[in-house]
Amino acid sequence: MEKGPEFMEKLVSLCKRKGFIFQSSEIYGGLNGFWDYGPYGTALKRAVEQMWWNYMVESRSNVEGLDSTIICNPKIWKASGHLDKFGDMMVDCRECKTRHRSDQMEDVKTCPACGSKNVTEPREFNLMMKTFVGPVFDEDHAAYLRAETCQPIFADFHLVRIAARKKLPFGIAQVGKAFRNEINPRNFTFRSREFSQMEMEFFCTEEESMNWYEYWKAERKKYYIDLLKFGEDELKFQDHGPGELAHYAKAAVDIEFKFPFGWGELEGIHHRGTWDMSRHQEFSGENLEYLDQDNGNRKLIPTVVETSAGLDRSILAILCHAYDEDMADTKKEGMEEDVRAVLRLPARIAPVQAAILPLAKKLMEPAEKLYKDISPFFRSEFDVTGSIGKRYRRQDEIGTPFCVTFDFESLNDNAVTVRHRDSMEQERISMTELSHYLAKQVMAN
Ligand code: ATP
């Protein structure tokens, strides 16, 4: 289907209606840039996070996990440069009191909201969110919500290395919340003020670093294509040109997704040189060198290659990719001919992987037993209300890949009908085989 700007309205409305994503504190009018995940959204988010974690950490012997705090010693942010530099150039309108990023304005002397020329010169605005630790609210007790998940990884590098008995090269990964006081939150969850990141910092020697950079680029592409099933035409690898690179970086690429509102960054892969570790050595006064026993005991500051993805942006891309409408043969399932709304989610991340549907109220008891058998292994739902056609439609809208119908025949043949979301085809499967069958299907879809 056509995925233009009006598509976003449909998606935002589905997300709210079906309990995927809605405004935070909605009864109070919401809060700009903050979003809550409802029951299906939570299930999807956890599944995507787990898939990333499995791909990046659990299935590799050279990447370790970390779960650091959101509030850290503020010196971390001094060392990383966030306190001094992390910001955008902003223009304030003196008339309508709106604030705009100067790089997003057509003309920095004209307010894009009201057209007034009564605007300030562009000035720097820091994006770090500030708080205070302890009972005294003064500058000595100021602290910050982390603006990215990677800085504590650098600070904890040696503790992790020693505990995990690791030699270079190896990586440390973490998933968690990050906070940025974005000036202009927009495009649904794309630019939020509170969001989750999935980051992995890979520590290696300078000589090997470009090979690792290319390796991670290829791995991350594989993840989006093979696991999330994005099309090649939905992704763009946008290399940073020499003028766009940070002064310490050797190479960087943005992985962009074709959103209905235009191309937008999903993930950055950055060669960060020795910048981060050198800065933390300088600001902490600790020796953060690594003793390279494989190379004549030389001492070095590890070079870092980073993969930094946004979890909320991934979810948004997944939903944009998955939402579809078709004119399936709905009559066959006892419904009037109509447009069918369907989320074509990969089975591994669908919030409900199998819906157990008794055909009649009388069959509830044995069907519920089947649900209890299946639900420890698959995200399942037991749905008894409405005609079977309506229940299929409801499951299509939330992306359930397999509807398992328990009918009167099931009592005799100990089998159920599995209906596939995309093809709407049905198969008869023995109940004793069902778990095995679903496991194979989830792995393949
Ligand atoms: P942008 O240019 O869009 O502001 P960035 O280059 O500042 O992003 P990074 O600092 O590289 O982003 O952060 C890594 C990832 O974190 C991004 O690719 C994105 O997926 C996610 N991310 C960053 N800022 C936000 C935000 N405000 N809301 C949601 N996700 C974000």
Coordinates of C-alpha atoms and ligand atoms in Angstrom, one line a residue:
M1 CA 0.0 0.0 0.0
E2 CA 1.0 3.6 -0.5
K3 CA 2.9 4.8 2.6
G4 CA 2.7 8.6 2.4
P5 CA 2.1 11.1 5.3
E6 CA -1.6 10.0 5.6
F7 CA -0.4 6.5 6.4
M8 CA 1.1 7.9 9.6
E9 CA -2.3 9.0 10.8
K10 CA -3.7 5.5 10.3
L11 CA -0.7 4.0 12.1
V12 CA -0.9 6.4 15.1
S13 CA -4.6 5.7 15.5
L14 CA -4.1 1.9 15.3
C15 CA -1.3 2.2 17.9
K16 CA -3.6 4.0 20.3
R17 CA -6.7 1.9 19.7
K18 CA -4.9 -1.4 20.0
G19 CA -2.7 -0.5 22.9
F20 CA 0.7 -0.4 21.2
I21 CA 1.8 3.2 21.8
F22 CA 0.0 6.3 23.2
Q23 CA 0.8 9.6 24.7
S24 CA 2.3 9.6 28.2
S25 CA -0.1 11.0 30.9
E26 CA -2.8 11.5 28.4
I27 CA -5.5 12.4 30.9
Y28 CA -3.4 15.5 31.7
G29 CA -3.0 16.5 28.1
G30 CA 0.1 14.4 27.6
L31 CA 3.7 15.7 27.7
N32 CA 5.4 16.5 24.4
G33 CA 8.1 14.0 23.5
F34 CA 7.0 11.3 25.9
W35 CA 5.2 8.0 25.0
D36 CA 3.8 5.0 26.8
Y37 CA 3.7 1.5 25.4
G38 CA 0.5 -0.4 26.1
P39 CA 0.1 -4.2 26.5
Y40 CA 0.9 -5.1 22.8
G41 CA 3.5 -2.4 22.5
T42 CA 5.3 -3.6 25.6
A43 CA 5.3 -7.2 24.3
L44 CA 6.7 -6.0 20.9
K45 CA 9.3 -3.8 22.5
R46 CA 10.6 -6.6 24.8
A47 CA 10.7 -9.0 21.9
V48 CA 12.7 -6.6 19.7
E49 CA 15.1 -5.8 22.6
Q50 CA 15.5 -9.5 23.2
M51 CA 16.2 -10.2 19.6
W52 CA 18.9 -7.5 19.5
W53 CA 20.4 -8.8 22.7
N54 CA 20.4 -12.4 21.5
Y55 CA 22.0 -11.4 18.1
M56 CA 24.6 -9.0 19.6
V57 CA 25.4 -10.6 23.0
E58 CA 24.1 -14.1 23.6
S59 CA 25.1 -15.6 20.3
R60 CA 28.7 -14.2 20.5
S61 CA 31.5 -15.1 22.8
N62 CA 33.2 -11.7 22.3
V63 CA 30.5 -9.4 23.5
E64 CA 29.5 -8.9 27.2
G65 CA 26.5 -7.2 28.7
L66 CA 26.2 -4.3 31.1
D67 CA 23.3 -2.6 32.9
S68 CA 24.5 0.7 34.2
T69 CA 22.7 3.5 36.0
I70 CA 20.9 6.3 34.3
I71 CA 22.4 8.9 36.6
C72 CA 26.2 8.7 36.8
N73 CA 28.9 10.9 38.2
P74 CA 28.5 14.1 36.3
K75 CA 32.3 14.1 35.5
I76 CA 31.4 11.4 32.9
W77 CA 29.5 14.0 30.9
K78 CA 32.3 16.6 31.3
A79 CA 34.7 14.0 29.9
S80 CA 32.4 13.0 27.0
G81 CA 31.9 16.7 26.0
H82 CA 28.2 16.6 26.5
L83 CA 28.1 19.3 29.2
D84 CA 30.1 21.7 27.2
K85 CA 29.0 21.0 23.7
F86 CA 26.0 18.7 23.4
G87 CA 23.4 20.9 21.9
D88 CA 21.8 22.4 18.9
M89 CA 21.9 26.0 17.7
M90 CA 18.5 27.5 18.6
V91 CA 16.5 30.5 17.5
D92 CA 13.7 31.9 19.8
C93 CA 10.8 33.9 18.5
R94 CA 10.1 36.9 20.7
E95 CA 6.6 37.3 19.4
C96 CA 5.1 33.8 19.6
K97 CA 7.6 32.4 22.1
T98 CA 8.4 29.3 20.0
R99 CA 11.9 27.9 19.8
H100 CA 13.4 26.3 16.6
R101 CA 16.6 24.5 15.6
S102 CA 18.4 26.8 13.3
D103 CA 19.5 24.0 11.0
Q104 CA 15.9 23.2 10.4
M105 CA 14.8 26.7 9.5
E106 CA 14.5 27.9 6.0
D107 CA 15.6 31.4 7.0
V108 CA 17.2 32.0 10.5
K109 CA 15.8 35.5 10.6
T110 CA 12.1 34.5 10.2
C111 CA 10.0 32.5 12.7
P112 CA 8.6 29.4 10.9
A113 CA 5.6 29.4 13.3
C114 CA 4.3 33.0 13.0
G115 CA 6.5 34.6 10.3
S116 CA 7.8 37.3 12.6
K117 CA 11.2 38.7 12.1
N118 CA 11.5 39.5 15.8
V119 CA 13.8 36.5 16.5
T120 CA 17.0 36.0 18.5
E121 CA 20.4 35.2 16.9
P122 CA 21.1 31.4 16.9
R123 CA 22.4 30.4 20.3
E124 CA 23.5 27.1 21.8
F125 CA 21.1 25.0 23.8
N126 CA 22.2 22.1 25.8
L127 CA 20.2 18.9 25.5
M128 CA 21.2 17.2 28.8
M129 CA 18.3 16.8 31.3
K130 CA 19.4 18.0 34.7
T131 CA 18.4 16.9 38.2
F132 CA 19.9 17.1 41.7
V133 CA 21.2 14.2 43.9
G134 CA 20.6 14.5 47.6
P135 CA 18.7 17.1 49.6
V136 CA 20.5 20.2 48.5
F137 CA 19.5 21.7 45.2
D138 CA 22.6 23.6 44.2
E139 CA 25.2 23.3 41.5
D140 CA 27.5 21.0 43.6
H141 CA 24.6 18.5 43.7
A142 CA 23.6 18.7 40.0
A143 CA 23.5 15.5 38.0
Y144 CA 22.2 14.6 34.6
L145 CA 20.1 11.9 33.1
R146 CA 22.3 10.0 30.6
A147 CA 22.0 11.4 27.1
E148 CA 23.4 8.1 25.6
T149 CA 23.9 4.6 27.0
C150 CA 27.5 4.3 25.8
Q151 CA 29.4 6.6 28.2
P152 CA 29.1 4.3 31.3
I153 CA 30.4 1.5 29.1
F154 CA 33.6 3.4 28.6
A155 CA 33.8 4.2 32.3
D156 CA 33.2 0.5 33.3
F157 CA 35.5 -0.9 30.6
H158 CA 38.2 -2.3 32.9
L159 CA 35.8 -3.7 35.5
V160 CA 34.0 -5.6 32.8
R161 CA 37.2 -6.7 31.1
I162 CA 38.7 -8.1 34.3
A163 CA 35.5 -9.7 35.5
A164 CA 34.8 -11.4 32.2
R165 CA 38.6 -12.2 31.7
K166 CA 38.6 -10.7 28.2
K167 CA 41.4 -9.7 25.9
L168 CA 41.0 -7.3 23.0
P169 CA 39.1 -7.5 20.7
F170 CA 35.8 -7.7 22.5
G171 CA 32.6 -5.6 22.9
I172 CA 30.3 -4.4 25.7
A173 CA 26.6 -3.9 25.1
Q174 CA 23.8 -2.3 26.9
V175 CA 20.2 -1.5 26.4
G176 CA 18.5 1.3 28.3
K177 CA 16.9 4.6 28.6
A178 CA 18.5 7.8 27.3
F179 CA 17.1 11.4 27.7
R180 CA 17.5 14.4 25.5
N181 CA 15.7 17.7 25.9
E182 CA 14.9 17.7 22.2
I183 CA 13.7 21.1 21.0
N184 CA 11.3 19.8 18.5
P185 CA 9.9 16.3 19.3
R186 CA 8.0 15.1 16.2
N187 CA 7.0 12.3 13.9
F188 CA 5.4 10.2 16.6
T189 CA 8.1 8.4 18.6
F190 CA 10.9 9.2 16.1
R191 CA 12.2 12.1 18.0
S192 CA 11.3 11.7 21.7
R193 CA 12.8 13.2 24.8
E194 CA 12.9 9.9 26.7
F195 CA 13.8 6.9 24.5
S196 CA 15.7 3.6 24.6
Q197 CA 19.0 2.9 23.0
M198 CA 20.7 -0.5 22.1
E199 CA 24.4 0.2 21.9
M200 CA 27.5 -2.0 21.6
E201 CA 31.0 -0.6 22.0
F202 CA 33.7 -2.8 20.4
F203 CA 37.2 -2.4 21.8
C204 CA 40.1 -3.3 19.6
T205 CA 43.6 -2.2 18.4
E206 CA 44.0 0.6 16.0
E207 CA 45.4 -1.7 13.3
E208 CA 42.4 -4.0 13.3
S209 CA 39.8 -1.3 13.8
M210 CA 38.8 -0.6 10.1
N211 CA 38.3 -4.4 9.6
W212 CA 36.0 -4.5 12.6
Y213 CA 34.2 -1.4 11.4
E214 CA 33.4 -3.1 8.1
Y215 CA 32.5 -6.3 10.0
W216 CA 29.9 -4.6 12.2
K217 CA 28.5 -2.7 9.2
A218 CA 27.8 -6.0 7.5
E219 CA 26.5 -7.6 10.7
R220 CA 24.0 -4.8 11.3
K221 CA 22.8 -5.0 7.8
K222 CA 22.2 -8.7 8.2
Y223 CA 20.2 -8.0 11.3
Y224 CA 17.8 -5.6 9.6
I225 CA 17.4 -7.7 6.5
D226 CA 17.4 -11.3 7.9
L227 CA 15.7 -10.8 11.3
L228 CA 13.5 -7.7 10.9
K229 CA 12.8 -8.6 7.2
F230 CA 13.2 -5.0 6.0
G231 CA 13.6 -4.7 2.2
E232 CA 16.9 -3.6 0.7
D233 CA 14.9 -0.6 -0.8
E234 CA 13.8 0.5 2.7
L235 CA 17.3 0.9 4.0
K236 CA 20.1 3.3 3.1
F237 CA 23.7 3.3 4.3
Q238 CA 24.6 7.0 4.5
D239 CA 28.4 7.4 4.9
H240 CA 29.5 10.5 6.6
G241 CA 31.7 12.5 4.3
P242 CA 35.1 13.8 5.5
G243 CA 33.6 17.2 6.4
E244 CA 30.9 15.6 8.5
L245 CA 33.1 13.3 10.6
A246 CA 33.9 14.1 14.2
H247 CA 37.5 15.2 14.5
Y248 CA 38.5 11.9 16.2
A249 CA 36.5 9.6 13.9
K250 CA 38.0 7.6 11.0
A251 CA 34.6 6.6 9.6
A252 CA 30.9 6.7 10.3
V253 CA 27.8 5.6 8.6
D254 CA 24.1 6.2 9.4
I255 CA 21.7 3.3 8.7
E256 CA 18.5 5.1 7.5
F257 CA 15.0 3.7 7.1
K258 CA 12.4 5.0 4.6
F259 CA 9.7 6.2 6.9
P260 CA 6.4 7.6 5.5
F261 CA 7.7 11.1 6.5
G262 CA 11.0 10.6 4.7
W263 CA 14.4 8.9 5.3
G264 CA 15.4 8.9 9.0
E265 CA 18.3 7.5 11.0
L266 CA 17.8 4.2 12.8
E267 CA 21.3 3.5 13.8
G268 CA 24.8 5.0 13.7
I269 CA 28.0 2.9 13.3
H270 CA 30.9 5.0 14.3
H271 CA 34.7 4.5 14.4
R272 CA 35.4 6.6 17.5
G273 CA 39.2 6.1 17.6
T274 CA 40.7 6.4 21.1
W275 CA 38.8 9.6 21.9
D276 CA 36.4 8.2 24.6
M277 CA 38.9 6.2 26.5
S278 CA 41.5 8.9 26.3
R279 CA 39.1 11.5 27.6
H280 CA 38.0 9.3 30.5
Q281 CA 41.6 8.7 31.4
E282 CA 42.3 12.4 31.4
F283 CA 39.2 13.4 33.4
S284 CA 39.3 10.5 35.9
G285 CA 43.1 10.5 36.4
E286 CA 43.0 6.7 36.3
N287 CA 45.3 4.8 34.0
L288 CA 42.9 3.3 31.4
E289 CA 45.6 1.7 29.3
Y290 CA 45.4 -1.9 28.2
L291 CA 48.4 -4.2 28.3
D292 CA 48.6 -5.9 24.9
Q293 CA 50.2 -9.2 25.8
D294 CA 49.8 -10.5 22.3
N295 CA 52.0 -7.7 21.0
G296 CA 55.1 -7.6 23.1
N297 CA 53.3 -6.2 26.2
R298 CA 52.8 -2.8 24.6
K299 CA 50.4 -0.4 26.4
L300 CA 47.6 1.1 24.4
I301 CA 44.4 2.9 24.7
P302 CA 41.7 0.7 23.0
T303 CA 40.2 2.0 19.8
V304 CA 36.4 1.8 19.7
V305 CA 33.9 0.9 17.0
E306 CA 30.3 1.6 18.1
T307 CA 26.9 0.4 16.9
S308 CA 24.2 2.6 18.3
A309 CA 20.6 1.9 17.5
G310 CA 17.4 3.4 18.8
L311 CA 14.9 0.9 20.2
D312 CA 11.9 3.2 19.8
R313 CA 12.9 4.1 16.3
S314 CA 13.3 0.4 15.4
I315 CA 9.8 -0.2 16.7
L316 CA 8.4 2.7 14.6
A317 CA 10.2 1.3 11.5
I318 CA 8.9 -2.2 12.2
L319 CA 5.3 -0.9 12.5
C320 CA 5.6 1.2 9.4
H321 CA 7.0 -1.8 7.5
A322 CA 4.4 -4.1 8.9
Y323 CA 1.1 -2.2 8.5
D324 CA -0.8 -3.2 5.4
E325 CA -4.3 -3.3 4.0
D326 CA -5.5 -5.9 1.5
M327 CA -8.7 -7.1 -0.1
A328 CA -8.3 -10.7 1.1
D329 CA -11.1 -13.1 0.6
T330 CA -12.8 -12.2 3.8
K331 CA -16.1 -13.9 2.7
K332 CA -14.4 -17.2 3.1
E333 CA -14.1 -16.5 6.8
G334 CA -17.7 -15.5 7.2
M335 CA -17.1 -11.7 7.0
E336 CA -18.5 -9.1 4.6
E337 CA -16.1 -8.3 1.8
D338 CA -14.0 -5.4 3.2
V339 CA -10.5 -4.0 3.5
R340 CA -8.4 -6.1 5.9
A341 CA -5.9 -4.2 8.1
V342 CA -3.0 -6.4 8.9
L343 CA 0.4 -6.1 10.7
R344 CA 2.8 -8.3 8.9
L345 CA 5.2 -8.7 11.8
P346 CA 7.9 -11.3 11.9
A347 CA 6.6 -14.2 14.1
R348 CA 9.7 -13.9 16.4
I349 CA 8.6 -10.4 17.6
A350 CA 4.8 -10.4 17.2
P351 CA 3.2 -9.5 20.5
V352 CA 0.9 -12.5 20.2
Q353 CA 2.5 -15.4 18.4
A354 CA -0.5 -17.8 18.7
A355 CA -4.1 -17.0 19.5
I356 CA -6.2 -19.9 20.7
L357 CA -9.8 -19.6 19.6
P358 CA -12.5 -22.0 20.7
L359 CA -15.1 -22.1 17.9
A360 CA -18.0 -22.2 20.5
K361 CA -18.4 -21.4 24.2
K362 CA -19.0 -25.2 24.9
L363 CA -15.4 -25.8 23.8
M364 CA -13.8 -23.3 26.2
E365 CA -12.6 -25.8 28.7
P366 CA -10.5 -28.1 26.4
A367 CA -9.3 -25.0 24.4
E368 CA -8.2 -23.3 27.6
K369 CA -6.2 -26.4 28.5
L370 CA -4.4 -26.1 25.1
Y371 CA -3.8 -22.4 25.8
K372 CA -2.2 -23.3 29.2
D373 CA 0.0 -25.8 27.5
I374 CA 1.2 -23.4 24.8
S375 CA 1.5 -20.1 26.7
P376 CA 4.8 -20.9 28.6
F377 CA 6.6 -21.3 25.3
F378 CA 4.9 -18.8 22.9
R379 CA 3.3 -15.4 23.5
S380 CA -0.3 -16.5 23.4
E381 CA -3.8 -15.1 23.8
F382 CA -7.1 -16.9 24.5
D383 CA -10.0 -15.2 22.7
V384 CA -13.6 -16.4 23.0
T385 CA -15.6 -13.3 22.1
G386 CA -17.2 -12.6 18.7
S387 CA -17.6 -14.6 15.5
I388 CA -14.5 -16.5 14.4
G389 CA -14.2 -14.1 11.4
K390 CA -14.1 -11.1 13.7
R391 CA -11.5 -12.8 15.9
Y392 CA -9.3 -13.5 12.9
R393 CA -9.6 -9.8 11.9
R394 CA -8.7 -8.7 15.4
Q395 CA -5.6 -10.9 15.5
D396 CA -4.6 -9.7 12.0
E397 CA -4.6 -6.1 13.2
I398 CA -2.2 -6.8 16.0
G399 CA 0.0 -9.0 13.8
T400 CA -0.7 -12.5 15.2
P401 CA 0.9 -14.9 12.7
F402 CA -1.0 -18.0 13.8
C403 CA -4.6 -18.4 14.9
V404 CA -5.3 -21.9 16.4
T405 CA -9.0 -22.8 16.2
F406 CA -10.4 -25.5 18.4
D407 CA -13.6 -26.9 16.9
F408 CA -16.0 -29.7 17.6
E409 CA -13.9 -32.1 15.5
S410 CA -10.9 -31.4 17.8
L411 CA -12.6 -33.4 20.5
N412 CA -12.5 -36.5 18.2
D413 CA -9.3 -36.1 16.2
N414 CA -7.2 -34.4 18.8
A415 CA -6.2 -31.8 16.1
V416 CA -6.7 -28.1 15.6
T417 CA -6.8 -25.7 12.6
V418 CA -3.9 -23.4 12.3
R419 CA -4.7 -20.3 10.2
H420 CA -1.9 -18.3 8.7
R421 CA -2.1 -14.5 8.9
D422 CA -0.7 -13.5 5.6
S423 CA -2.0 -16.2 3.2
M424 CA -5.1 -16.9 5.3
E425 CA -4.5 -20.6 4.5
Q426 CA -5.5 -23.2 7.0
E427 CA -3.8 -26.5 8.1
R428 CA -5.0 -29.3 10.4
I429 CA -2.3 -30.0 13.0
S430 CA -2.3 -32.6 15.7
M431 CA -2.4 -31.1 19.2
T432 CA 0.5 -33.2 20.4
E433 CA 2.6 -31.8 17.5
L434 CA 1.4 -28.2 17.9
S435 CA 4.3 -26.8 20.0
H436 CA 6.9 -28.4 17.7
Y437 CA 5.0 -27.1 14.7
L438 CA 4.8 -23.5 16.1
A439 CA 8.5 -23.5 17.1
K440 CA 9.5 -24.4 13.5
Q441 CA 7.1 -21.8 12.1
V442 CA 8.3 -19.0 14.4
M443 CA 11.9 -19.7 13.5
A444 CA 11.1 -19.6 9.8
N445 CA 8.9 -16.5 9.8
Ligands
ATP1 P1 19.5 12.5 15.3 O1 20.5 13.1 14.3 O2 18.3 11.9 14.6 O3 19.2 13.5 16.4 P2 21.8 11.4 16.6 O4 22.7 11.3 15.4 O5 21.9 12.4 17.5 O6 20.2 11.3 16.0 P3 22.9 9.3 18.1 O7 23.4 10.2 19.1 O8 23.9 8.7 17.1 O9 21.7 10.0 17.3 O10 22.0 8.1 18.8 C1 22.0 6.8 18.3 C2 20.5 6.4 18.0 O11 19.7 6.7 19.1 C3 19.9 7.1 16.8 O12 20.3 6.4 15.6 C4 18.4 6.9 17.1 O13 18.0 5.6 16.7 C5 18.4 7.0 18.6 N1 17.9 8.3 19.0 C6 18.7 9.4 19.1 N2 18.0 10.5 19.5 C7 16.7 10.1 19.6 C8 15.5 10.7 19.9 N3 15.4 12.0 20.3 N4 14.3 9.9 20.0 C9 14.4 8.6 19.7 N5 15.5 8.0 19.3 C10 16.7 8.7 19.3

